[in-house]
Every structure is written in C-alpha cells, then in structure tokens.
XYZ file of C-alpha atoms in Angstrom:
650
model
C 154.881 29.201 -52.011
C 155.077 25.590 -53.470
C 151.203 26.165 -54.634
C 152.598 28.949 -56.748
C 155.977 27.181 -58.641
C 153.370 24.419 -59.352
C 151.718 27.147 -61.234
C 154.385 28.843 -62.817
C 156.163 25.178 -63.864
C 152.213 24.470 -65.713
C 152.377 27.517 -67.412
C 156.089 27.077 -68.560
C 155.080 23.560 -70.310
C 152.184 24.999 -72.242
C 153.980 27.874 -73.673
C 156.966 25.391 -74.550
C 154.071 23.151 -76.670
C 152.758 25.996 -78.086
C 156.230 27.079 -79.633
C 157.220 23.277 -80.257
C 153.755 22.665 -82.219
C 154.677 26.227 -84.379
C 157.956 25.205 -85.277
C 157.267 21.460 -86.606
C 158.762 20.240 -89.829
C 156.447 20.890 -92.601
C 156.930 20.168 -96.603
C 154.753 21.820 -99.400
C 154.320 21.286 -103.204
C 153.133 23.013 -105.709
C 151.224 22.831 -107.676
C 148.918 20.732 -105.594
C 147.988 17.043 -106.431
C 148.609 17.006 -109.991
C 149.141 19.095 -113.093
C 148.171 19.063 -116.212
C 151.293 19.652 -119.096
C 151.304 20.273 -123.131
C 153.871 18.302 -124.598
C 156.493 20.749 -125.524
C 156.053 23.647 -122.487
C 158.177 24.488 -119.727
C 156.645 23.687 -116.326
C 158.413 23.802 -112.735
C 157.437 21.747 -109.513
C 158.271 23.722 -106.272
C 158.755 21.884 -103.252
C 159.256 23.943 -100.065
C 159.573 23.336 -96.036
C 159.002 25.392 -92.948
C 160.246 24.488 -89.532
C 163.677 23.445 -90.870
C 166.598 25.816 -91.593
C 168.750 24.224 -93.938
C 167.160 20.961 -95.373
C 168.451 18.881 -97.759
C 166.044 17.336 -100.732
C 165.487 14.901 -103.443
C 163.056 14.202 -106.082
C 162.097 11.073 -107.494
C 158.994 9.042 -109.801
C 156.789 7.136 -107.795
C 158.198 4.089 -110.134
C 161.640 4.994 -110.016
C 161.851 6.135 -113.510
C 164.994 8.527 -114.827
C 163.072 12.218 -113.588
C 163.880 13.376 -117.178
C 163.668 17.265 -115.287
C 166.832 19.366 -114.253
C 166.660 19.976 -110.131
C 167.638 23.858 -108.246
C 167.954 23.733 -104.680
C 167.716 26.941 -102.868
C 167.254 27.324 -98.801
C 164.069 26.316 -97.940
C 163.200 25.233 -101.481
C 163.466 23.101 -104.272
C 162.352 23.346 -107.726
C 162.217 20.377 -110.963
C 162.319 21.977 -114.037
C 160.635 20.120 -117.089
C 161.754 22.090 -120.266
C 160.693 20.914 -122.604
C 157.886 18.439 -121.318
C 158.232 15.011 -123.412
C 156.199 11.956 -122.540
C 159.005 10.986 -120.472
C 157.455 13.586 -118.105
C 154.016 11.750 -117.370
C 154.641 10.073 -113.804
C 154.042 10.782 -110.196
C 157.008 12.972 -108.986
C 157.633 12.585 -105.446
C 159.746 15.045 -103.157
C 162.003 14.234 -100.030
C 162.914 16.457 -97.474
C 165.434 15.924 -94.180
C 165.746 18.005 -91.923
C 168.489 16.332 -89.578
C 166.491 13.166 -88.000
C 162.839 14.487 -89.684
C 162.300 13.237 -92.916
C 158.781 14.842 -94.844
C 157.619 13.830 -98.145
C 154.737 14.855 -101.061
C 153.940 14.338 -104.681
C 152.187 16.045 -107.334
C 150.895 13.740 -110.593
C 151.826 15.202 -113.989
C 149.398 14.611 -116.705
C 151.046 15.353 -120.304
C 149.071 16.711 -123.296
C 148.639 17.367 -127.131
C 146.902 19.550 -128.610
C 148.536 22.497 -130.603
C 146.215 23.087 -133.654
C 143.007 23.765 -134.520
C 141.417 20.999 -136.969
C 141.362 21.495 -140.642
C 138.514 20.925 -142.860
C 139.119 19.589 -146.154
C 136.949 19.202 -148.985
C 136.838 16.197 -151.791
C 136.021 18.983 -154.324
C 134.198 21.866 -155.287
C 130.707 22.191 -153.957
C 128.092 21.753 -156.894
C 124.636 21.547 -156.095
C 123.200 17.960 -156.268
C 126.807 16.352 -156.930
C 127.663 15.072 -153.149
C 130.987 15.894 -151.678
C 133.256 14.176 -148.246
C 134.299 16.364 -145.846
C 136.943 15.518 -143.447
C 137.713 16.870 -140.211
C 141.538 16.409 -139.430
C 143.339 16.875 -136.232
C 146.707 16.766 -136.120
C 149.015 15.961 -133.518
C 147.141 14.802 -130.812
C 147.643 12.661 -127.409
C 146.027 11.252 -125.357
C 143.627 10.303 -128.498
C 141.651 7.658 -126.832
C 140.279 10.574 -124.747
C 139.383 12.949 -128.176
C 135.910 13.516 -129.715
C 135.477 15.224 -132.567
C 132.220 16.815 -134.308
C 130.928 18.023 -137.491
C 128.448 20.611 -137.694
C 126.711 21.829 -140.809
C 124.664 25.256 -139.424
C 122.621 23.937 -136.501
C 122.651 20.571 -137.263
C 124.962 17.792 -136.421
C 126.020 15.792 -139.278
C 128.597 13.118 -137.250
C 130.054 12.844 -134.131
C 133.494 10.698 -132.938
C 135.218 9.142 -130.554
C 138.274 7.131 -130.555
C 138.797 4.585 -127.911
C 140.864 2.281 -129.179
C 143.859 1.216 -126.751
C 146.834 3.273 -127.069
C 149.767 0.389 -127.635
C 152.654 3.498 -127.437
C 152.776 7.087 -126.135
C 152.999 9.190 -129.438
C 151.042 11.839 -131.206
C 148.607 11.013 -133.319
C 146.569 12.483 -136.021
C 142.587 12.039 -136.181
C 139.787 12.515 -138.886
C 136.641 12.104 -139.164
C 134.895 11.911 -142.652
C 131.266 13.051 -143.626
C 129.533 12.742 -147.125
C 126.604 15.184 -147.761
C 125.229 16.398 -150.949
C 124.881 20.318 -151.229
C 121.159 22.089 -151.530
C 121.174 25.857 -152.538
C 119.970 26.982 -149.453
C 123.495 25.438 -147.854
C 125.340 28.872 -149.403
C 126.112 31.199 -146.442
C 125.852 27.699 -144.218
C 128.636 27.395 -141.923
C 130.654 24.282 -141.478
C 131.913 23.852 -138.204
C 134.386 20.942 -137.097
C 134.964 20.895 -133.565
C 137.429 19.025 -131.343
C 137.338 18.379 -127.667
C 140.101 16.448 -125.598
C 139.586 15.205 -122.187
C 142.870 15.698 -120.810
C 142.549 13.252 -117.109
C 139.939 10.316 -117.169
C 138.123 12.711 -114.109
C 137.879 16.254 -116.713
C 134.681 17.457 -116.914
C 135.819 20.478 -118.864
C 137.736 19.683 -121.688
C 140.234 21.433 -124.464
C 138.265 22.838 -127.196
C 139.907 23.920 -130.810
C 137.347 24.496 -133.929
C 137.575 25.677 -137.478
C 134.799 27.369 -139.056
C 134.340 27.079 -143.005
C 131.596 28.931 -145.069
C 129.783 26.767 -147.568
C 129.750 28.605 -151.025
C 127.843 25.982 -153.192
C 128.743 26.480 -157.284
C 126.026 26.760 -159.433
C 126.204 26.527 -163.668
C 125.171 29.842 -165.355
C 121.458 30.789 -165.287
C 118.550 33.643 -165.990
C 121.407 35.611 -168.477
C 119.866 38.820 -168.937
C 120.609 41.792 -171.366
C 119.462 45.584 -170.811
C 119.869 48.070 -174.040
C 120.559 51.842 -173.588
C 118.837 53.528 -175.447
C 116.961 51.235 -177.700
C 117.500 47.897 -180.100
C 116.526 50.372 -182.705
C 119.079 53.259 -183.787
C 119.615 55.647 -186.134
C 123.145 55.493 -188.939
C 125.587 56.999 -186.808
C 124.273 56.693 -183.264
C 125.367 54.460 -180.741
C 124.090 51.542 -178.131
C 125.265 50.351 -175.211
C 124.150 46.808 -173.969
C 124.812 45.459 -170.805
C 124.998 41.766 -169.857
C 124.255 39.493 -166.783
C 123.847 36.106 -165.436
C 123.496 34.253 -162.151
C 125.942 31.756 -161.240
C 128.384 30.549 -158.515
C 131.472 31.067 -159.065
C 130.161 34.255 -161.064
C 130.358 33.674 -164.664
C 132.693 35.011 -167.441
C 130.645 36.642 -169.740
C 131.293 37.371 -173.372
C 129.840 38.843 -176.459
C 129.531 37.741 -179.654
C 127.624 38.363 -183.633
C 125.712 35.730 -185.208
C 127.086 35.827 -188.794
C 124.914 35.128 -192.079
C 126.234 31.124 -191.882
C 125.093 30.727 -188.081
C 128.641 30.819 -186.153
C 129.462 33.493 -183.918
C 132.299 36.813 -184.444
C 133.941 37.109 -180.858
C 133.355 40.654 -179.984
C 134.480 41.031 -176.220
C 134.775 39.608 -173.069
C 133.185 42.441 -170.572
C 129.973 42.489 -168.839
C 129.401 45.998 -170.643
C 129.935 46.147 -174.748
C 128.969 49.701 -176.493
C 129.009 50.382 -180.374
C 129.501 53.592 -181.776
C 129.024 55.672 -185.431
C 126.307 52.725 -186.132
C 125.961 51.636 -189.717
C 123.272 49.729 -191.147
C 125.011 46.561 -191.797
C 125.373 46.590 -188.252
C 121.984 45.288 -187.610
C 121.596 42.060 -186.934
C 121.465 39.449 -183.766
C 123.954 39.715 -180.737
C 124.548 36.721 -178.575
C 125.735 37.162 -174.871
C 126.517 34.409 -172.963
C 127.903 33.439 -169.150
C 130.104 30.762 -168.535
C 132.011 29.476 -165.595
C 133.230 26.031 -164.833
C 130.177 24.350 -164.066
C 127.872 25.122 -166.939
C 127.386 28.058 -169.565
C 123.705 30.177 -170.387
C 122.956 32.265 -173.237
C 120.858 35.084 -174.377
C 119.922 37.019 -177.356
C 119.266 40.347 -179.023
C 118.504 42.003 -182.209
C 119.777 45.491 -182.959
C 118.047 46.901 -186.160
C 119.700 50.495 -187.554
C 117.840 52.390 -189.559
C 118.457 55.557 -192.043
C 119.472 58.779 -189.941
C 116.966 61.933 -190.095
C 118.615 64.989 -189.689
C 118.132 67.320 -186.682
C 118.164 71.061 -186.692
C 118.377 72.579 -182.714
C 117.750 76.513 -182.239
C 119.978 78.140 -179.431
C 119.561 79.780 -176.849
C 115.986 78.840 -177.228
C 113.172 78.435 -177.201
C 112.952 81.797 -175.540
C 115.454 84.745 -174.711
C 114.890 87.432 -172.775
C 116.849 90.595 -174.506
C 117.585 94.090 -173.108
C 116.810 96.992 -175.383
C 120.463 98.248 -176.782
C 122.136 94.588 -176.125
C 123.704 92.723 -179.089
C 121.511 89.178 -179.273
C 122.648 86.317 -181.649
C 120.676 83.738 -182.594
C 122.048 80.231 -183.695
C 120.152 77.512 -186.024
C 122.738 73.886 -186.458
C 122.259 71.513 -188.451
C 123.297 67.441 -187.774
C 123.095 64.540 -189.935
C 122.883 66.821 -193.505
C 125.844 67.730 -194.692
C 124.875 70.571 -196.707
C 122.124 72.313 -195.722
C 120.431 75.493 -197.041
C 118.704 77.809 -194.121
C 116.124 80.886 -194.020
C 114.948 83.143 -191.418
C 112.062 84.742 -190.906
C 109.377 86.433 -188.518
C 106.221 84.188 -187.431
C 104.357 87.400 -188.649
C 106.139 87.943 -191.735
C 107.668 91.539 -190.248
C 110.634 92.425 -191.952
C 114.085 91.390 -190.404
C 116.237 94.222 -188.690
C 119.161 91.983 -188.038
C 121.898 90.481 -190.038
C 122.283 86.782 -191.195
C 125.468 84.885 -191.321
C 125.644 81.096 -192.777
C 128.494 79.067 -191.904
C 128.485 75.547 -192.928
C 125.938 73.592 -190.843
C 125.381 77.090 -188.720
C 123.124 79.979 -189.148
C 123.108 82.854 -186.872
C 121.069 86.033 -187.068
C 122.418 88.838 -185.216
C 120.408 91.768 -183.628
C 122.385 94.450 -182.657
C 121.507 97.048 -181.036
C 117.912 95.467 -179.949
C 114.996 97.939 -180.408
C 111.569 97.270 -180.335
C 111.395 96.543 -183.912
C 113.198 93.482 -183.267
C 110.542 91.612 -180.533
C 109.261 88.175 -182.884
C 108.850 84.822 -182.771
C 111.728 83.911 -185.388
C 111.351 80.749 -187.329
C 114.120 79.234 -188.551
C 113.898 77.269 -191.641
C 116.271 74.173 -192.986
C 116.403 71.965 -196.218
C 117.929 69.310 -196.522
C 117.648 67.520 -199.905
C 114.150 67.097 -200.627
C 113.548 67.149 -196.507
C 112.364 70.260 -194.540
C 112.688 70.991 -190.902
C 111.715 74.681 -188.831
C 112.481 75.621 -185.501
C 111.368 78.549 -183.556
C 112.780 81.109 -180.735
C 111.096 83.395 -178.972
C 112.718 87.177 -178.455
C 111.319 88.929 -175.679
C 112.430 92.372 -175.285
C 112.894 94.214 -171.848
C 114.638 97.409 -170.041
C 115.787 97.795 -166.257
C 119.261 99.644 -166.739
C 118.873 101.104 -163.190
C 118.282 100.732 -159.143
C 115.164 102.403 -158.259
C 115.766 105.552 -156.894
C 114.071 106.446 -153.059
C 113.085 110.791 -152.510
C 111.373 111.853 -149.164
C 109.705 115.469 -149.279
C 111.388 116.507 -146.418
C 113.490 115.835 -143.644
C 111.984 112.899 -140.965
C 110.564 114.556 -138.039
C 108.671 112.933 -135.698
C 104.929 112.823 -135.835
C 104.949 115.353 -138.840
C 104.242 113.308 -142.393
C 106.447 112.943 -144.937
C 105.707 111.791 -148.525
C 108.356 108.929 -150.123
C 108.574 108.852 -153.875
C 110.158 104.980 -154.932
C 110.999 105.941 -158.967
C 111.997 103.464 -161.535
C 113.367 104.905 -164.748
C 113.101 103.298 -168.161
C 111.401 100.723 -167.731
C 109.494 98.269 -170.091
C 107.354 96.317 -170.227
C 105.760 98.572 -167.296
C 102.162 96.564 -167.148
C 104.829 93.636 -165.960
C 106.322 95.821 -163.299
C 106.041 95.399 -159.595
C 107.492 97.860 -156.923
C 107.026 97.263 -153.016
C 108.239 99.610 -150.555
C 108.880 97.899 -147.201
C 110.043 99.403 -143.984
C 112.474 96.815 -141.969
C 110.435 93.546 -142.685
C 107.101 95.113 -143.076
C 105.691 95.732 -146.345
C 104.512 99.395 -146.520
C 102.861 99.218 -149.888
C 103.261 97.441 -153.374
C 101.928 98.409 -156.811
C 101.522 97.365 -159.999
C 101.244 99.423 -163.593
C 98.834 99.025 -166.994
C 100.634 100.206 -170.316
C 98.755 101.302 -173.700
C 99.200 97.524 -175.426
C 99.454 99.719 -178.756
C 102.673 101.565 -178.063
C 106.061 100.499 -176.963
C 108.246 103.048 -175.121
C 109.879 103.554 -172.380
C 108.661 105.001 -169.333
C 109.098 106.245 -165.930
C 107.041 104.619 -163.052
C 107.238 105.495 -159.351
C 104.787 104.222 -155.886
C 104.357 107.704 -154.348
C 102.638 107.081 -150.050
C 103.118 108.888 -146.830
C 103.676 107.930 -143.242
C 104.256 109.636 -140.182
C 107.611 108.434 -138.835
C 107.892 108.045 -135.011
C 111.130 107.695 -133.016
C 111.114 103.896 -133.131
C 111.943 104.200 -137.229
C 115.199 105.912 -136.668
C 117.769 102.619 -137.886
C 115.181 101.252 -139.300
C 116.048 100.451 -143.287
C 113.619 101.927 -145.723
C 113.609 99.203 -148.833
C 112.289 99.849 -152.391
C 112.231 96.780 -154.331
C 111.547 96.782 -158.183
C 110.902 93.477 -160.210
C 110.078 92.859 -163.476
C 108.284 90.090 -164.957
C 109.540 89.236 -168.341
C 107.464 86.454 -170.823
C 104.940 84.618 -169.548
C 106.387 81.638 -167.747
C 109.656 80.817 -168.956
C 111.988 83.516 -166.717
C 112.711 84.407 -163.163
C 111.817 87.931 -162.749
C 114.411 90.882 -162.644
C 114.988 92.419 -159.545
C 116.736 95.474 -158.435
C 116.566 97.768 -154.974
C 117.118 100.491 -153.053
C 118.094 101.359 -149.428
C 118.131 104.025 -146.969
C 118.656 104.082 -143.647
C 115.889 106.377 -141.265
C 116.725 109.032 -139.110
C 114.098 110.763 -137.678
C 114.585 113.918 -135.975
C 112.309 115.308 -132.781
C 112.015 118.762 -132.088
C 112.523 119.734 -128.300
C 109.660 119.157 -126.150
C 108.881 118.563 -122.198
C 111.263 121.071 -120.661
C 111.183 121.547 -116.919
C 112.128 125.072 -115.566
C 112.733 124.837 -111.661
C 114.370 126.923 -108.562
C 115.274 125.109 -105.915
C 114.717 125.287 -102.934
C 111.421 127.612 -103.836
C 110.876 130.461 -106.552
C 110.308 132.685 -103.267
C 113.563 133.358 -101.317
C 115.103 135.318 -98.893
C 118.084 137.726 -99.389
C 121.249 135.951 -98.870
C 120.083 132.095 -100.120
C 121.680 130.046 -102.220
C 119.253 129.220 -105.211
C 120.074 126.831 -108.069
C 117.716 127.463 -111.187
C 117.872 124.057 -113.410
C 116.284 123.501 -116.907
C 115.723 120.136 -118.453
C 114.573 118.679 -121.584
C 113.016 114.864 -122.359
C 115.163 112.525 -124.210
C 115.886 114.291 -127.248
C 119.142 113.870 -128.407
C 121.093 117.012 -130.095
C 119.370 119.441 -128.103
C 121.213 123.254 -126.607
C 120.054 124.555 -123.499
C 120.547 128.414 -122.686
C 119.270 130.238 -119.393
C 118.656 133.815 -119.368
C 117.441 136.282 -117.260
C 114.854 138.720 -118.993
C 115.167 142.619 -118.241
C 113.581 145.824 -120.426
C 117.117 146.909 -121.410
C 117.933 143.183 -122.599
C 118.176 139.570 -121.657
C 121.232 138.397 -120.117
C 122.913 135.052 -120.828
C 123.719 132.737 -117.997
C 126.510 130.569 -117.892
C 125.421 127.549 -116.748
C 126.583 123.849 -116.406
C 124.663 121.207 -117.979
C 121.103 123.523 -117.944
C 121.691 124.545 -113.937
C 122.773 128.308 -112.809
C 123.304 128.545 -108.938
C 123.172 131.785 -107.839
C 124.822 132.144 -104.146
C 123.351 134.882 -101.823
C 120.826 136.269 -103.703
C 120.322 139.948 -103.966
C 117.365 141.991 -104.710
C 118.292 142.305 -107.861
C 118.487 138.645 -108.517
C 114.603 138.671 -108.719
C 113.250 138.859 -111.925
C 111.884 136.151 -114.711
C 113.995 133.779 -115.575
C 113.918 132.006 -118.769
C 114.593 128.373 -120.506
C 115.550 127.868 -124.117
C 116.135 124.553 -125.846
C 116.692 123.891 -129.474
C 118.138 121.811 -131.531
C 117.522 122.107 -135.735
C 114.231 121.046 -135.938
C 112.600 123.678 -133.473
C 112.625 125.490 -129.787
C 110.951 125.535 -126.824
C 110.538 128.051 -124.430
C 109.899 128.007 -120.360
C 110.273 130.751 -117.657
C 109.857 131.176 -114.251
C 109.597 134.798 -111.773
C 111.847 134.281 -109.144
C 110.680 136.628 -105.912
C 113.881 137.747 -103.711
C 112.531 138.941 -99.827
C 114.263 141.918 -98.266
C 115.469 140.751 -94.457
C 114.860 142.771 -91.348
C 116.676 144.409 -89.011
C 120.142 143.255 -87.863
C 118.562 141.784 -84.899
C 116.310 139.545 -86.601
C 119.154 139.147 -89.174
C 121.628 138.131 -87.060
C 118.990 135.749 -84.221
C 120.509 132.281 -83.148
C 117.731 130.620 -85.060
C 118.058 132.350 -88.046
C 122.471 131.849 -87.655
C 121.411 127.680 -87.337
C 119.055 127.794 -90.148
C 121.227 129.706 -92.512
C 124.094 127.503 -91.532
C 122.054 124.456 -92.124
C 120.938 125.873 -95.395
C 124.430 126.558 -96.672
C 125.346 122.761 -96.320
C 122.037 121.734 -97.627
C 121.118 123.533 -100.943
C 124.935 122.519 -102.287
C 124.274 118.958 -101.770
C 120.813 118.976 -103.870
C 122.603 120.840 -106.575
C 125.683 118.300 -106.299
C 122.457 115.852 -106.432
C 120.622 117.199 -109.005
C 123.807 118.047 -111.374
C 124.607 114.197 -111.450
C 120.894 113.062 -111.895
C 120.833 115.580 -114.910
C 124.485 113.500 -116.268
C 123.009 110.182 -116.048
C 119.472 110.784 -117.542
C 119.639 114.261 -119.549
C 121.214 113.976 -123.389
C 120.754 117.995 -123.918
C 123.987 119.907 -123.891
C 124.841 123.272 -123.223
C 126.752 125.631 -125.302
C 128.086 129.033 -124.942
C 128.629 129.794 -128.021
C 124.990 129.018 -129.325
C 124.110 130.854 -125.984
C 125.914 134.096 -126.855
C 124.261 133.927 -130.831
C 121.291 134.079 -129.261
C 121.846 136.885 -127.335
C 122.585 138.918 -130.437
C-alpha cells in the first residue's frame, strides 16, 4: 500500500510539470528581427503573449527616443502603428509585457527606405551623328544614398557605373545623377539606353531594390541620297500630264519641297508634298525641276528636266479590234478622234466591197451602223482620219455568226431495255458550221462528238445534227442525256458560244422471269388446300392475271398480289392453269397442269392417319401461303389488277 501512493504521488508531479511547462509566459513579435519600411507607408508591429490572460504592455526605442507610432492594445495583443513612416521611425522598437510578477520582452529593428521613382534619362541635346552628347541618369528622392549604385548601359555595353559613399551628415532624401558623354555612330539608332538603379536597403542585403528606365537612341542625320521617280516619262506630249515623286533619307525625316528653276537661276516655289503632278502640259512647261529635303540638321537636293513636246493626235476604233456579230443584230461601229479638233473621217472595206451600212459624223466621232447584219456585211473595216495635212487609219474586224437556238435532242423510239434506239442531237441555223462542235454525253461520259466542213464559197445557213445509237440498259434510267453545241467564232480572239440540251432517261423493260408454282405439289388429292402463286423479276409497272384455261373459255382468277388459294380442291379444279404479266412494253406468258386425285372409299377416307395428316395439312399449307404472300410484299414490285384482268378476259 505505501509502495503504491509513492507511485501515484510520482505520477501526480510529472503531470503537474507537464501542464506548468505548457502554460509559461511567452511574448511574440512580428515581424521577426527587423523590417524593412519605405518612407511614406503604413506598417504595424504586433506584439502578442500566450500563457497570460490579461497582460498589460508597453513599447519603447531601444534609445529611448519619442516612438513617433500610435499604440492599440487588445487581449493578448498589442499593435504600433507607423502611418506614415518618417525617418523618425528608424530605431529598434522594443516591447514589454507583464503578466502579474512575469515580465517578457522582444524587439524588432526597423530599417526606413526611399525609393519611389524610376530614374530619368536626360539628354544635353538632340542626337546628331559625330556631334557628342551628355547623358545623365537622375534619381530622385532617394535614402539611404550612401548605399545606391547606379549604371548606364548603352545596348550591351556598360558605359559608367556609380556609387556614392560619401557620409550621410543628416537623414533626408536625396537626389543622384550620374553623367556620361558619348558621341553617336549610325549604327547606335534602334540602340537602347538603359539607366539602372539599385539600392541596398541594410548594410547585410544581398538583393537589392531595382528601378530602370529604358530610352531608344534615334540618332538625327542631315538629308541624303534625294531621289526622284517620273510617271510616265520626263518627256510628254501638249496636254498630257506627269506625276513626279520625291524622296530622301534623313533622321528626323525631311520636309521635302518642290520648286522651278527660272530663266535667271532662282527657284518658283511649287509645293511642299512628297508627291507633285502637272496636268494639261504646255510647252513652256519644259524646263528643270528642283526637289529638295530638308530637316533641321542639313538639306539635299536633286534635279530633273521635263521636256514637252507637240501633241500627235490619236484616233481609237471601238469595240475593236474585233466583234463578233449575230446575223439580224444591229452593230455600230465607233472611230474618235483626240488631240485634232476638226477632223474629217472615211470608211471603207479592206477589200474595197461596197458599204451596206449607214455613216453618221459627229464632231470628233464617226460611227457606221449595220443594221440588220447579213452576210454582206462580214469585212475588215478601215477607218480613215485627217487631220490637217496628218493621216491616221484604224481597223475592226466584223465577224459574223448565228446560234439563235438550244440544240434540240429526238430518240426513234421509246427506251427499252436491250433494244437500240437511235438519238438525233439537231442544231438549227447555224453558221459558220465548219466552226461547229456538238458532243453528246451521257451523265459524265462523252458518248460521241463531231465536227462539220462547209462549202468556203457560199454563206448560208444550215442545219447540222450528230445522229448514233446505243442500247440503253436499266442502269441509264436517271441518268441525264446532254447535247452540247459550241461554236467557235474568229480565230483566236473569242470564247466560243455554247448552248445545250437535257433529258432525263427512262428506260422501260418488258416483263421477263415469271415463276408459275402450286404449292404444296401440281399433283393433289381431293380435298387439299393448294395455293397457285405467279411472280415476275424486278420490273416495275408490271399486271399480273391468273386464269384457268377451259375449251368454252378462260376464267379469270381473283387473286392477291399474283397468288390464288384454292381450299379443298375438287375434280374439277384440275386443269392448266395460266400466268400473264404485262406491263406497256410487252407480256409474258407461263402455265402449269394442275392434276386433282379422286380419294377412296370412306374407310380409307376417313383412317386415323389420313384424319392426322389432313389435320396437319390444314395448319400447314396456310402458313406457307401467309409465308409466301409476305415474301412476295417485300421483294415483288408487280401488281395485280382486276380491272386489266377482266379486259383481258374479253
């Protein structure tokens, strides 16, 4: 018993350490250590205990200095406020925390900062190759500055690098520069200038604050290699125009301007665009043109002479040189005249044939009309001007053709297939027919194409047709039957004309590959159930009628869909049967003898086996005819009709 309180009083102390070491008094800041401030944020200290329910704090500088921060206490916690931070901010801050006899304490170091802009880059002047230039790097509004470096890059390459160590005698913000000269090289354009500053915020940073400014070098260069282009030529024709372009190389881009070189050597101001044009030129507007770039480093010059010269007239023949005319159109042909004011004109044929038209001056205009065009009228036509003691001829070309209609497609007979039929492609009033071409095609294919000579000494009219036969099959019928005419017209100049036909093939098939059957046998006994069926192949269109054939006259049988089902046959059931199916293009004809037994005597008639196999029978035959009647729906496209059934008959 005293072996076990000993036992129970150990275990008691250790739990009591345990729960005394959990609940000691404990004080935290943060941020940890130290902190690093810009000069105008808004940063907070939080100091905070555990172990202690309602302590009671203070804050304070490690030298004693005014905190310059505003101080919330709440519970367990405690927070300095610096807002704004000033350099009155940059100390040690220490916090106190009691906790009835416990007192904790801890500190965090605030370092302070400057550094709110990125540097500027400033430039003595404009950059002009081979003149040198300073370029300073300015930062504003920096502290610490003994701890700033600042670079300057041109491209890759370092051109200066500084630091400024100099003791600080007072806290305050300062503003660095650093100043490069360099003298600018053409290939410095598109160069970037690069001034970068870094600030090492603690004596310990190894990463500092980095700002930069990025300039691109444009360096200025006077006017140079001034260059003028002339549309269409430096020499024109009184009354024509020019348009001449100007340009030159420079940096900034030069101003350019144009100006005349007058008799005395100064220059008439003309314009001041890249671009100048002149219009309705005379001849004292030759002479020399002077275009020159300036900006404000320099100026470059170039020159040009523009000589105009008398104006020749120019007579144009319309719609020409060749026109392609159909016989009974009204044609007009038009000779103008530019650059003479009065001009005198005269038509004729290049083979002197007289002129069947009519010709109608009009000031500078001629026209000769042809109306109706015949074949009298088919010439080269020369048209003839004078102009003072000048003479100028143009000629046109009339070419005469006629195609008033589609071609027109004629089959012998109707398509059946496997029997021929000839196709007649006709193409009426047609000339020239030696330049005619008809092809008759068949879907894609090209069934046959011909071509036609014509007497060279006579000019008519005429009618010209492709005439071939084929043998259409059942794998035509949709297919589209195509006759396509075209007639060349001229030699070169003109797309042929074209014109075409269509038709659409049906081909028809007589009836063919009829099946005649009884079922279950063409032998039967009195009293069976026999089904006589007649089918045809896949032809659509097609009647079916079943008779039976007799000396006094064939009887008709209704039937469904080609099948007659005759139940207990009789004696006089026997006979030949017969199968006809039609459809407009032809017949065919099937028969069959079906053979009807007489049965024995009532006995035999009436025996258990012949009572099962009856019986059997009766449910049997029905279902082969039910079988047989749907087979014939689904695959069969003949049709019965009564009414074609009962014409027959009579």
């Amino acid at each position: 018993m005293p072996r076990k309180m000993v036992v129970i009083f150990g275990a008691s102390n250790i739990l009591w350490m345990v729960f005394a070491v959990s609940q000691a008094f404990k004080i935290e800041v943060f941020p940890e250590s130290e902190i690093v401030a810009q000069i105008g944020a808004s940063v907070s200290l939080v100091c905070s205990t555990t172990g202690c329910e309602s302590p009671s704090f203070s804050w304070r500088t490690q030298i004693d200095s005014p905190l310059n921060a505003k101080v919330r206490n709440e519970g367990t916690k405690s927070t300095l406020i610096m807002d704004p931070v000033s350099f009155g901010n940059e100390h040690s801050y220490l916090c106190t925390a009691t906790c009835e006899s416990q007192k904790a304490e801890n500190g965090v170091k605030v370092h302070i900062y400057s550094f709110p802009k990125d540097p500027e880059i400033n430039l003595s002047g404009p950059l002009e190759i081979g003149k040198p230039v300073t370029v300073t790097c300015l930062v504003s509004d920096v502290y610490p500055f003994d701890r700033l470096e600042i670079y300057l890059s041109k491209g890759d390459h370092v051109l200066k690098m500084e630091d400024f160590i100099e003791p600080m005698e007072k806290k305050s913000l300062e503003t660095k520069s650093l100043k490069v000269t360099f003298t600018p090289t053409n290939e410095d354009t598109g160069k970037a200038l690069v001034c970068q500053a870094k600030l090492y915020i603690t004596e310990i940073d190894d990463e500092p604050q980095k700002r930069e400014t990025t300039r691109k070098l444009q360096v200025n260069t006077s006017p140079k290699n001034t260059v003028i282009s002339v549309n269409p030529s430096t020499r024109l024709q009184e009354g024509g125009s020019v348009t001449m372009t100007c340009t030159s190389e420079g940096l900034p881009a030069p101003q350019i301007s144009w100006s005349k070189k007058l008799d005395n050597g100064s220059l008439q101001y003309l314009s001041g665009n890249a671009t100048l044009t002149l219009i309705a030129m005379r001849m004292e507007d030759s002479g020399i043109y002077v275009c020159e770039g300036v900006n404000l480093f320099g100026k470059n010059g170039k020159e040009v002479e523009l000589i105009v010269e008398e104006k020749l007239f120019t007579v144009e023949i319309s719609p020409g040189p060749q026109i392609a005319a159909q016989i009974g159109d009204s044609v007009v042909l038009t000779c103008g005249v530019t650059g003479c004011k009065s001009p005198s004109f005269a038509w004729r044929t290049q083979t002197d044939s007289p002129l069947s038209g009519k010709v109608r001056n009009e000031g500078t205009t001629s026209m000769l009309i042809l109306s109706p065009v015949s074949f009298e009228d088919e010439h080269s036509y020369l048209c003839t001007v004078t102009c003072g003691h000048k003479k100028q001829e143009k000629r046109i070309r009339v070419d005469l053709y006629s195609f008033p209609r589609d071609p027109e497609i004629e089959m012998s007979s109707l398509l059946v297939s496997g029997n021929p039929v000839n196709i007649s492609c006709k193409v009426p009033n047609v000339y020239p027919s030696d330049q005619l071409e008809i092809e008759l095609l068949k879907g894609e294919s090209v069934m046959k194409t011909e071509t036609f000579l014509m007497d060279v000494h006579k000019k008519s009219l005429e009618n010209k047709s492709l005439e071939m036969t084929f043998i259409p099959t059942t794998e035509d019928t949709g297919k589209v039957l195509v006759c396509q005419a075209k007639l060349h017209i001229g030699e070169t100049e003109f797309e042929p004309k074209q014109r075409q036909s269509t038709q659409t093939l049906h081909v028809k098939v007589a009836p063919k590959d009829i099946q005649l059957m009884a079922f279950p046998s063409e032998s039967v006994k009195e009293g069976d159930t026999v089904i006589i069926s007649c089918t045809c192949g896949n032809v659509p269109q097609t009647w079916i009628i079943l008779k039976k054939k007799a000396e006094t006259g064939d009887t008709v049988l209704k039937s469904t869909d080609g099948a007659y089902t005759i139940h207990k046959a009789q004696l006089e059931d026997a006979g030949v049967y017969e199968c006809e199916s039609k459809n407009e293009i032809g017949l065919q004809l099937r028969s069959i003898t079906l053979d009807v037994k007489g049965r024995g005597n009532s006995k035999d008639y009436f025996s258990p086996e012949l009572l099962v196999l009856y019986c059997a029978s009766s449910l049997i035959i029905p279902a082969i005819g039910m079988i047989i009647y749907f087979a014939r729906k689904a695959n069969m496209k003949g049709s019965y009709s009564l009414v074609e059934a009962q014409k027959s008959k009579v």
